[in-house]
XYZ file of C-alpha atoms in Angstrom:
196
model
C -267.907 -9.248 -29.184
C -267.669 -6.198 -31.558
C -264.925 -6.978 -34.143
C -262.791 -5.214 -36.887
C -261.176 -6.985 -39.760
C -257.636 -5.525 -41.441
C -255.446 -6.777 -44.330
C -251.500 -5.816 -44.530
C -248.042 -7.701 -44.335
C -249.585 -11.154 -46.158
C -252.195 -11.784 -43.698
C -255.872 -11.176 -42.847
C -256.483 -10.251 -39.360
C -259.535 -10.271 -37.228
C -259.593 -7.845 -33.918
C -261.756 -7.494 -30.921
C -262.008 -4.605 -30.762
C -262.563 -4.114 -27.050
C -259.595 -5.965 -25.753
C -257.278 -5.000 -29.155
C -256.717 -8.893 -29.100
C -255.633 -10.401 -32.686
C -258.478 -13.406 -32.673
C -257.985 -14.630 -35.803
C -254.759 -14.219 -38.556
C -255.629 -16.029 -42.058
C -252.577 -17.038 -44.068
C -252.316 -17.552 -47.869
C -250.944 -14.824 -49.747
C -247.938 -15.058 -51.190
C -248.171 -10.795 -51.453
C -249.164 -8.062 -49.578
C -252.753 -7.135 -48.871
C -253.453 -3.998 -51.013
C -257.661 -4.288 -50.302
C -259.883 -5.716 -48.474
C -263.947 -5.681 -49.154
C -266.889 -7.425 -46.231
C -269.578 -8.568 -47.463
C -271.680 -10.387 -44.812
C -269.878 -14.200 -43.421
C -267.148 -13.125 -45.777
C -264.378 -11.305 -46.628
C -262.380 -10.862 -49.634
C -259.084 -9.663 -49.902
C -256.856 -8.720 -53.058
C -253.009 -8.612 -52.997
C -249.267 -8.417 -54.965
C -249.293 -11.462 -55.503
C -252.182 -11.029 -58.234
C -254.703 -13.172 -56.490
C -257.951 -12.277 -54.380
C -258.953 -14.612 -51.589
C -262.858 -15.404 -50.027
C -262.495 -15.809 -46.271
C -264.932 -17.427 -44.016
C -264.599 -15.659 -41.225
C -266.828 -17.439 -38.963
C -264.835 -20.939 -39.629
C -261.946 -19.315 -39.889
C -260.604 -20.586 -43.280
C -260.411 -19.664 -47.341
C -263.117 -20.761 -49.383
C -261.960 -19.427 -52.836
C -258.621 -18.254 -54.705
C -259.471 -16.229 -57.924
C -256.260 -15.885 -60.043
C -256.249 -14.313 -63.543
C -254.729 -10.954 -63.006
C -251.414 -10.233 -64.531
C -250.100 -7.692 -62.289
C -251.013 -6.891 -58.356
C -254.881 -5.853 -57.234
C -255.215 -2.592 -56.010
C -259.366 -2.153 -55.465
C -262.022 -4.363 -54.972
C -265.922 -4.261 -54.768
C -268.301 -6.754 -54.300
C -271.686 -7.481 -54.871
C -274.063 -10.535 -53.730
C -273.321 -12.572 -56.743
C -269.878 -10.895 -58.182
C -266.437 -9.503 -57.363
C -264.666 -6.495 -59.315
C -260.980 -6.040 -58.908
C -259.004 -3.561 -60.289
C -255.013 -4.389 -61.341
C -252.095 -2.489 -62.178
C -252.151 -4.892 -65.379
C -254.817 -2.028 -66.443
C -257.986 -3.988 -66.513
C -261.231 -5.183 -64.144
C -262.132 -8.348 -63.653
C -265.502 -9.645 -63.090
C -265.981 -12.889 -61.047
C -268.634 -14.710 -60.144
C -269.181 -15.767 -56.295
C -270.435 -18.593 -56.796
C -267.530 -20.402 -59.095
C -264.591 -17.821 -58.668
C -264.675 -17.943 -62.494
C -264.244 -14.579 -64.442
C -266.983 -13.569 -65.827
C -266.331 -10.299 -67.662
C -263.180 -8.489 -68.322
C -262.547 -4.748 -68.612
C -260.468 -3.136 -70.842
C -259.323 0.195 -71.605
C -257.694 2.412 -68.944
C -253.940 2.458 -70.329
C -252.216 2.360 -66.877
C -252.899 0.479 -63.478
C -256.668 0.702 -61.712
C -256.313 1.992 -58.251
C -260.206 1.778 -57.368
C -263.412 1.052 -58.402
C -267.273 0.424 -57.039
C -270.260 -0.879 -58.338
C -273.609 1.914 -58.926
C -276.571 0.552 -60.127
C -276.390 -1.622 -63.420
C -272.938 0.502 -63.753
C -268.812 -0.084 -63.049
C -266.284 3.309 -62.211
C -262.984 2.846 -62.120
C -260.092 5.363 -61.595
C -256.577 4.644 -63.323
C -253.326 6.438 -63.317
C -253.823 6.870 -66.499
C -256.157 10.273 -65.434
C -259.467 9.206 -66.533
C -262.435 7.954 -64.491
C -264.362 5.039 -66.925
C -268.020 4.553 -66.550
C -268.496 0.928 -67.977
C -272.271 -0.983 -68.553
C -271.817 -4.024 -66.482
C -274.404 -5.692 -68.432
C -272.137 -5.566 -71.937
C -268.857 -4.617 -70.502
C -268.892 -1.552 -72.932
C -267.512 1.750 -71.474
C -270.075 4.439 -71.632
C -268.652 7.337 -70.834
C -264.601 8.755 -69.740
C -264.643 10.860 -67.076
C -261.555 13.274 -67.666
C -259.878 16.620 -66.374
C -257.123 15.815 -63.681
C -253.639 16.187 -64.324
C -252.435 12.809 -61.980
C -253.245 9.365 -61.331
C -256.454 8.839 -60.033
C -256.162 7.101 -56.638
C -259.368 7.182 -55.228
C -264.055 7.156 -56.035
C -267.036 7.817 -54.570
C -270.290 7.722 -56.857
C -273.337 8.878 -54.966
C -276.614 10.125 -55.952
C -275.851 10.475 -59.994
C -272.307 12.221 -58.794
C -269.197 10.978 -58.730
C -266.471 12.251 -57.462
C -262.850 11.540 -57.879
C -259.417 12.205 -55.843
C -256.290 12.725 -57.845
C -252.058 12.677 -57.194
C -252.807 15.984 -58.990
C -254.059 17.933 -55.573
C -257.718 18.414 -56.691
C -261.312 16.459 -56.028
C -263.625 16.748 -59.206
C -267.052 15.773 -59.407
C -269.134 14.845 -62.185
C -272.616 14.384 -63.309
C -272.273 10.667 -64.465
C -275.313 11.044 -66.848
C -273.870 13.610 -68.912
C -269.406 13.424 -68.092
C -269.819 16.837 -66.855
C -267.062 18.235 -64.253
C -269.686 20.192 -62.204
C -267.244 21.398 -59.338
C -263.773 21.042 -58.909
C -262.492 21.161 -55.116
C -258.638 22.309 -54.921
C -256.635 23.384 -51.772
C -254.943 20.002 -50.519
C -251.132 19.872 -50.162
C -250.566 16.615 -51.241
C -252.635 13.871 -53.282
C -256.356 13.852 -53.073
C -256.968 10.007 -51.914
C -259.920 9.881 -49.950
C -263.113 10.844 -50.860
């Protein structure tokens, strides 16, 4: 049985995705689901009410609540040993799988984190506060501020030394993440640039 996996309302649902059927529906947020993230047997899901969850989706039940944002997760990624969320309460957590302790936090976009991935030893995030932060995962130092757009930014993809970013302002930009460079701007959308 092939099988999809969505997040919305406060629920996790699993699908089959042949018959449409609703097989599974895991309970325990108290929020909305804003993201959800797979990562092999499990899923992980971050919400309003400022708390990711670890599902196991083959028994069917939570296996870990991480609470220690302040406001509601927006973005996750995750890694074999750690999560990252991203919070309107402006930081990134690191946790680690294994404990759902924080490991690491984040700081310096000055308004909410609406995504984020993991590249290498390195941590993007995008904030409405404009700016695209390359951090060192290792010391939890920013390295470099990505900056040019005019809006929020809502959305990353970092690929091959490039990342690029989508923006409320109408515009895609892409930079060289060893240097901070804005090698090509992409304009011509009508409305917010929030999936790249």
């Amino acid at each position: 049985m092939t099988q999809f996996i969505s997040g919305g309302d406060y629920t996790v649902r699993v699908w089959n995705i042949e018959t449409g059927a609703n097989i599974q529906t895991l309970h325990g947020h108290q929020g909305y689901v804003a993201c959800l993230k797979i990562r092999g047997k499990r899923v992980f899901s971050g919400s309003w009410d400022t708390t990711i969850r670890s599902w196991n989706i083959e028994l069917g039940k939570g296996m870990h609540v991480f609470k220690g944002h302040k406001n509601i997760i927006n973005c996750l990624d995750v890694t074999d040993t750690d999560i990252f969320s991203g919070s309107w309460d402006m930081t990134v957590i690191q946790w680690s799988r294994a404990t759902g302790d924080p490991t690491n936090v984040f700081e310096g976009h000055t308004d909410g984190v609406q995504c984020l991935q993991v590249y290498d030893d390195y941590l993007f995030s995008g904030s409405m506060d404009k700016t695209v932060r390359m951090w060192s995962i290792k010391t939890g130092k920013i390295i470099r501020v990505f900056k040019g757009h005019t809006g929020g930014v809502e959305c990353l993809y970092v690929i091959n030394k490039l990342c690029f970013s989508g923006s409320y302002d109408k515009t895609i930009r892409c930079f060289k993440i060893d240097t901070g460079v804005c090698i090509a701007l992409f304009e011509g959308h009508t409305d917010g640039g929030l999936l790249v």
